[in-house]
Short mmCIF file of C-alpha atoms and ligand atoms in Angstrom, two decimals:
data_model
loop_
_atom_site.label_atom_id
_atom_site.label_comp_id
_atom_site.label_asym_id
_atom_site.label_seq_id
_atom_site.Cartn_x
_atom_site.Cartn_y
_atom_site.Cartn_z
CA UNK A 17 8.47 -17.54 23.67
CA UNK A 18 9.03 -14.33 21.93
CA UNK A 19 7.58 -11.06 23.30
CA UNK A 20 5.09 -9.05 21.46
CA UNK A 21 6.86 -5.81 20.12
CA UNK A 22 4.26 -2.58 20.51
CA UNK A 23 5.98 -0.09 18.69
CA UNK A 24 4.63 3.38 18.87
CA UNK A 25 5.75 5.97 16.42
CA UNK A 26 5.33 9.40 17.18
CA UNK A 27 6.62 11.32 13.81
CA UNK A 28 7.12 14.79 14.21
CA UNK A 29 4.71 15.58 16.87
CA UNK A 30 5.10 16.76 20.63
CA UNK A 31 7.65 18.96 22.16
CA UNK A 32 9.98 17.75 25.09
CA UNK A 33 7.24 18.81 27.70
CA UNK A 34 4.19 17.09 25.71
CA UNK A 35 6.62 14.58 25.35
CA UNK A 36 7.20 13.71 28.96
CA UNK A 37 3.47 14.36 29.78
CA UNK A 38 2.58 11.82 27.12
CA UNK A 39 5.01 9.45 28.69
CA UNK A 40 3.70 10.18 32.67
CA UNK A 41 0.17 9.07 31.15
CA UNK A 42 1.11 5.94 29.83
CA UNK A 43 3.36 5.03 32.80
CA UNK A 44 0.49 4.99 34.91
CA UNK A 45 -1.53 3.00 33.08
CA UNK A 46 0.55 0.37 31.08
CA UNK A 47 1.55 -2.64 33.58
CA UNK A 48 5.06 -4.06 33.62
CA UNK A 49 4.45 -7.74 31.09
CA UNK A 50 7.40 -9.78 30.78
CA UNK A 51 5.88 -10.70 27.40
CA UNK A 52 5.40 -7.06 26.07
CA UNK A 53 7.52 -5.19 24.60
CA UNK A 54 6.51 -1.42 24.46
CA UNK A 55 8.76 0.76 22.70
CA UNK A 56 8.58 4.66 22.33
CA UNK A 57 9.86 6.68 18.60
CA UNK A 58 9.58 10.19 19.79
CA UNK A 59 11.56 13.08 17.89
CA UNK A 60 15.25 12.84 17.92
CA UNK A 61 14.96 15.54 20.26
CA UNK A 62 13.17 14.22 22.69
CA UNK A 63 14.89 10.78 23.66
CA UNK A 64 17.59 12.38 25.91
CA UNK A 65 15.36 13.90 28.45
CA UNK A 66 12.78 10.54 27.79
CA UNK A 67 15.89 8.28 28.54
CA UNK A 68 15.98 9.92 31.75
CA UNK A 69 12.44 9.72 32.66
CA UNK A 70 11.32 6.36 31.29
CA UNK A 71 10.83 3.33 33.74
CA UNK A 72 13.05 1.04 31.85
CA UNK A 73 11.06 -2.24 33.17
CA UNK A 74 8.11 -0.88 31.08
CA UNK A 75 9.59 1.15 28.07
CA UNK A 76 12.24 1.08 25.05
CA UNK A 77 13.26 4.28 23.03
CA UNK A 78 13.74 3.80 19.25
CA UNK A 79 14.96 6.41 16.83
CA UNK A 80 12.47 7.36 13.99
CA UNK A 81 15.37 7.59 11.48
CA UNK A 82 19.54 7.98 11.71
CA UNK A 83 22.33 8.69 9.05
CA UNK A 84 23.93 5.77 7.65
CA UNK A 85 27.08 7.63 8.01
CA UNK A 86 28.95 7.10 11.58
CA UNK A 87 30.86 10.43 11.51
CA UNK A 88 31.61 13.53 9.38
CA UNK A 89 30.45 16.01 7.34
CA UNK A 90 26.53 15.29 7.12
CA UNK A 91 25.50 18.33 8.32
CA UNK A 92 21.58 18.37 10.27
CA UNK A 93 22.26 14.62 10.15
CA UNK A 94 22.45 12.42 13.60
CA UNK A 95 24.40 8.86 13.27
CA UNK A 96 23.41 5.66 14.76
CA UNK A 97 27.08 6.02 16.60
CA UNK A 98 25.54 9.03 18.19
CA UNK A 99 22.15 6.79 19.11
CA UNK A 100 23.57 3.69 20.16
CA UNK A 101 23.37 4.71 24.20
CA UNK A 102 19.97 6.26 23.78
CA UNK A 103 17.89 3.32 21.96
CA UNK A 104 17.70 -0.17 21.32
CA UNK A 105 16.03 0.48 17.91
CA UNK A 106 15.65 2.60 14.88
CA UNK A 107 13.14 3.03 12.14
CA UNK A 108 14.74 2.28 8.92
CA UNK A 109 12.52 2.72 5.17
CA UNK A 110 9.58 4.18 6.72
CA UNK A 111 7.45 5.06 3.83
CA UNK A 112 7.39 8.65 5.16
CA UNK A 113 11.23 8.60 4.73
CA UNK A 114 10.93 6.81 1.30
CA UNK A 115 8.21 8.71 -0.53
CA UNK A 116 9.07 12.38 1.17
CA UNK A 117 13.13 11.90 1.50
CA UNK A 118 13.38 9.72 -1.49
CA UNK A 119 15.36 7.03 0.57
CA UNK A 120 15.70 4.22 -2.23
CA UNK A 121 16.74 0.75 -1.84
CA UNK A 122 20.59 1.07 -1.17
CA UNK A 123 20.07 3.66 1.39
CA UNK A 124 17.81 1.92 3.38
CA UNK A 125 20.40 -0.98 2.90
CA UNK A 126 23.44 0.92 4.47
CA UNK A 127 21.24 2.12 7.19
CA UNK A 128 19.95 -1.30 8.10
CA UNK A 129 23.85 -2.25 7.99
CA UNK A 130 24.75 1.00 10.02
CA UNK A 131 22.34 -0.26 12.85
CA UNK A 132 23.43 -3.66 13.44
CA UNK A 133 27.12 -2.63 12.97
CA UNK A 134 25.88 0.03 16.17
CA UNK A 135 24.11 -2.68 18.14
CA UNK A 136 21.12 -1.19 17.44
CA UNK A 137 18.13 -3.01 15.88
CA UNK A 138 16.76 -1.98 13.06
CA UNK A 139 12.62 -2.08 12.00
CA UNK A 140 12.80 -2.28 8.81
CA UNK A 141 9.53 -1.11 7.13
CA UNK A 142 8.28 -2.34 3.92
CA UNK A 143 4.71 -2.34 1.80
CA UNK A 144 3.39 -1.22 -1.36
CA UNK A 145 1.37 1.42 -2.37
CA UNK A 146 -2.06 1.07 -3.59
CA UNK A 147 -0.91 1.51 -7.07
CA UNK A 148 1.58 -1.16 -7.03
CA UNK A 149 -1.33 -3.51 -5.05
CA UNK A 150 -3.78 -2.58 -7.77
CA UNK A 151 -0.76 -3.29 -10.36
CA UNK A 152 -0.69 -6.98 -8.45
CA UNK A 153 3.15 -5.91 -7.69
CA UNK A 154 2.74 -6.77 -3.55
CA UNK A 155 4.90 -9.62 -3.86
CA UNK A 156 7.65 -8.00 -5.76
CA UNK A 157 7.98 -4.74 -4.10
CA UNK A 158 8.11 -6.37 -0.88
CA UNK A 159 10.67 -9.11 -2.56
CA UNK A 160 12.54 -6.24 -3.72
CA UNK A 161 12.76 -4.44 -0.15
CA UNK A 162 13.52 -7.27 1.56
CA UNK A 163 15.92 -8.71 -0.55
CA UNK A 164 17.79 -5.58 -0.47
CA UNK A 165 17.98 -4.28 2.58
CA UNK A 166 19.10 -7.43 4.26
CA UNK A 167 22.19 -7.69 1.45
CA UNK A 168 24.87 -7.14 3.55
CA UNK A 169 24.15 -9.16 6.65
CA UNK A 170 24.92 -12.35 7.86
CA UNK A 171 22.45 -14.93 8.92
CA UNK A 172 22.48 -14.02 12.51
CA UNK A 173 22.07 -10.41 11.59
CA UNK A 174 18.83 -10.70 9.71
CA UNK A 175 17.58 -13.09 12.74
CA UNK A 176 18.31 -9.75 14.70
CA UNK A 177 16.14 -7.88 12.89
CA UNK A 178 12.55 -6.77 13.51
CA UNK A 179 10.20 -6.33 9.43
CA UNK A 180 7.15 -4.28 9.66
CA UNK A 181 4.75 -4.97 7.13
CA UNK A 182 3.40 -1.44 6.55
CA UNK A 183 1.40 -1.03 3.41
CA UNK A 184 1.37 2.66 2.09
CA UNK A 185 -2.85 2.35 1.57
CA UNK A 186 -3.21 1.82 5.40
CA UNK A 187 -1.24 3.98 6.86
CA UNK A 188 -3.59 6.96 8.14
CA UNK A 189 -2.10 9.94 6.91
CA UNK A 190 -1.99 8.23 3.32
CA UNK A 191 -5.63 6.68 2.74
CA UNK A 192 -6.05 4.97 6.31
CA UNK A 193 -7.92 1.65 4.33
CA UNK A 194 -7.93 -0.65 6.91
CA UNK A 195 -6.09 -3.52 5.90
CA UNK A 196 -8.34 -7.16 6.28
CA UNK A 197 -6.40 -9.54 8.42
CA UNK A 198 -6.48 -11.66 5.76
CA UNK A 199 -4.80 -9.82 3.58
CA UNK A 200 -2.20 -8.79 6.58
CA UNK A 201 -1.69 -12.66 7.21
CA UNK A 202 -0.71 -13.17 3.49
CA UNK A 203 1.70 -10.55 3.40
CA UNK A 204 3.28 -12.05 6.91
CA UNK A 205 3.19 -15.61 5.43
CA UNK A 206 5.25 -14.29 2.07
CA UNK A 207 7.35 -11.63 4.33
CA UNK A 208 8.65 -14.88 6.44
CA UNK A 209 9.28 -17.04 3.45
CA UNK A 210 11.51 -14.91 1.55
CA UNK A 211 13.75 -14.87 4.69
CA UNK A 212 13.43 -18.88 4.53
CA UNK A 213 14.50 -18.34 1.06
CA UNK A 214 17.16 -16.01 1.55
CA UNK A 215 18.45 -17.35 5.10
CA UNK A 216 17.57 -20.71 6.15
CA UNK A 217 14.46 -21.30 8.46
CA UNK A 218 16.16 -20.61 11.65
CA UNK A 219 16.42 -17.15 10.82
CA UNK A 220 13.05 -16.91 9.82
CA UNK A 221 11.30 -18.73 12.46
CA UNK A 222 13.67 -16.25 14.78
CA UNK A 223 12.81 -12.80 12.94
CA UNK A 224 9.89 -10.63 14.29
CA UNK A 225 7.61 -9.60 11.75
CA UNK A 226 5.05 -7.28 12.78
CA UNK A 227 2.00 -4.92 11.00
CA UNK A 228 1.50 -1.98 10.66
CA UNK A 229 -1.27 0.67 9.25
CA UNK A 230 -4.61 2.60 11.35
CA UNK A 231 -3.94 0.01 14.24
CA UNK A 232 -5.80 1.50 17.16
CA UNK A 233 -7.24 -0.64 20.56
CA UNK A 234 -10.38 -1.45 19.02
CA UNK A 235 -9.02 -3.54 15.74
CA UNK A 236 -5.68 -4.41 17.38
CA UNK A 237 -6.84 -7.60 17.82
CA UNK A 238 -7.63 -9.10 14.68
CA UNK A 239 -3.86 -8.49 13.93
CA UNK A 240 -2.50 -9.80 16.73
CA UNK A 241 -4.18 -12.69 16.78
CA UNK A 242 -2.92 -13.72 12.75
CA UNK A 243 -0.47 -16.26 13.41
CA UNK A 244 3.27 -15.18 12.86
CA UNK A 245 2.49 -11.47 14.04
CA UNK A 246 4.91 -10.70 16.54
CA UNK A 247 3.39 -7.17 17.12
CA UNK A 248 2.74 -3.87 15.55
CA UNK A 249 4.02 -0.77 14.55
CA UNK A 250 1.42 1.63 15.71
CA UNK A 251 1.15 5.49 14.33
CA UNK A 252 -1.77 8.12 15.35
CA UNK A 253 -3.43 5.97 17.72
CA UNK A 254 0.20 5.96 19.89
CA UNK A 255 -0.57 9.68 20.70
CA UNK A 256 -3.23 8.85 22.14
CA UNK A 257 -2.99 7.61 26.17
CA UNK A 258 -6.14 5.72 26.01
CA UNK A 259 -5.45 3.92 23.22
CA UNK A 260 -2.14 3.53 23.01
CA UNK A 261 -2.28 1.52 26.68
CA UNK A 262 -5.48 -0.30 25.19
CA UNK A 263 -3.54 -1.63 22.37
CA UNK A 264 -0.87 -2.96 25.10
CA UNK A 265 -3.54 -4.46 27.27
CA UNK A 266 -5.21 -5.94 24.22
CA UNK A 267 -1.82 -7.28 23.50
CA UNK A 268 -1.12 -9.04 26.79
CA UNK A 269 -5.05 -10.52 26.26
CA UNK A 270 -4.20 -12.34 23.34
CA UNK A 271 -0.90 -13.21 24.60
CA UNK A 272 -2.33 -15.00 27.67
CA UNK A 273 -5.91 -15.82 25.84
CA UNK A 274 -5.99 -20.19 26.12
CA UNK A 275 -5.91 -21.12 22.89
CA UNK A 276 -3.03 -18.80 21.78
CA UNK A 277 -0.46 -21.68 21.12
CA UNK A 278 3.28 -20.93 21.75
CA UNK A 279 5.68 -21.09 19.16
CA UNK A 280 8.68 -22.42 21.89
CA UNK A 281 10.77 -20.21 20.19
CA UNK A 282 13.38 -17.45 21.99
CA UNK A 283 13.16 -13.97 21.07
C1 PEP B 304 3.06 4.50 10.66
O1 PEP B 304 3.24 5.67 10.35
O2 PEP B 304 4.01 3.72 10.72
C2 PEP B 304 1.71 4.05 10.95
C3 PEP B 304 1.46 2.78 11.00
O3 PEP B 304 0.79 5.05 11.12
P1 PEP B 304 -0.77 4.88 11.47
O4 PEP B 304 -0.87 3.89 12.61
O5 PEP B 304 -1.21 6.24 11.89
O6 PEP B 304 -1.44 4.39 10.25
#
């Protein structure tokens, strides 16, 4: 059975000492689940002294964002050579990273490329804005992402990797329009076929796809429950103790509620 990924991503907020507190909190309230899979994105600066003070049987670090470079003269840059002792995942195509940094399609290629080629593995984030969904260019766009920044990898690579279906609309520090799970399960559905497409249905019954957008512990639910969600990518709400732990406990409900069928597949 494949575990439920919680992914929380903290953007640029906390110092080291919030940092740690933030962590303390959550370690006392989230439960060790053999089925859960909680990982932390704090700042870059932050994961050394959280690598130290995590309990590994309950947490994973991930990187918000690396350089697609290994080594040299990137100055202010930090490579996913650098990050490959620290985390067992990085962000790649956030839309932060895309609309604010102007990451286009081949960049978040070679980053997606430089992760597996560090052993790290890479959630890739894709969605449209709401002027492409008004446009009806969902399909494409995502098409488009995913098509191009799996390129360069083999079929076991792109099994490796973890998709995020993040559409700009819901995110909450765009508009925060809660996405239906409808909607959500229709972008999953297509999200899973075009790896089908592209790679052959092992790969796609093996990649995690998760969502992403406002997900807090009260609608965390409806998500999880859409079949083919492996988990979500969680922003604001993660800063938050309460609900960040609720989200994990609401996880581990629907994991373990009886008519959640398993899928008999490995993660
Ligand atoms: C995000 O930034 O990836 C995100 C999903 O944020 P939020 O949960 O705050 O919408």
């Amino acid at each position: 059975m494949k575990r439920t990924l919680i992914v929380g991503n903290w953007k640029m907020n906390l110092d080291t000492s919030q940092a740690s507190l933030l962590v303390h909190r959550l370690e006392e309230r989230i439960k060790i689940h053999q089925d859960i899979e909680v990982v932390l994105a704090p700042s870059l600066l932050t994961l050394q002294p959280l690598s130290l003070q995590i309990d590994r049987r309950k947490f994973r670090l991930a990187a918000q964002n690396a350089y697609l470079k290994d080594e040299g003269a990137f100055t202010g840059e930090v490579s996913f050579t650098m990050l490959r002792d620290l985390v067992h995942y990085v962000i790649v195509g956030h839309s932060e990273r895309r609309l604010y940094f102007h990451e286009d399609l081949d960049m978040v290629r070679d980053k997606v490329a430089a992760a597996i080629r560090n052993e790290i593995t890479p959630i890739l984030c894709v969605g449209e804005t709401q002027v492409e969904r008004r446009a009806g260019e969902t399909k494409q766009v995502l098409h488009d992402q995913i098509m191009s920044a799996l390129s360069n990898l083999t079929d076991q690579e792109v099994s490796e990797v973890v998709i995020a279906y993040e559409p700009v609309w819901a995110i909450s520090t765009f508009s925060g329009i809660l996405a239906k799970p409808d909607e959500v399960k229709q972008a999953l559905v297509f999200i899973r076929k075009q790896v089908e497409d592209l790679y052959g249905s092992r790969a796609a019954k093996k990649i995690r796809v998760l969502y992403g957008g406002s997900v807090d512990d009260q609608i965390v639910g409806g998500y999880l429950e859409i079949e083919g969600c492996d988990g979500v990518l969680v922003g604001g709400a993660s800063l938050n103790y309460h609900k960040f732990s609720g989200i994990v406990e609401k996880a581990y409900a629907v994991k373990h509620a009886p008519e959640k069928e398993s899928d008999g597949e490995d993660s």
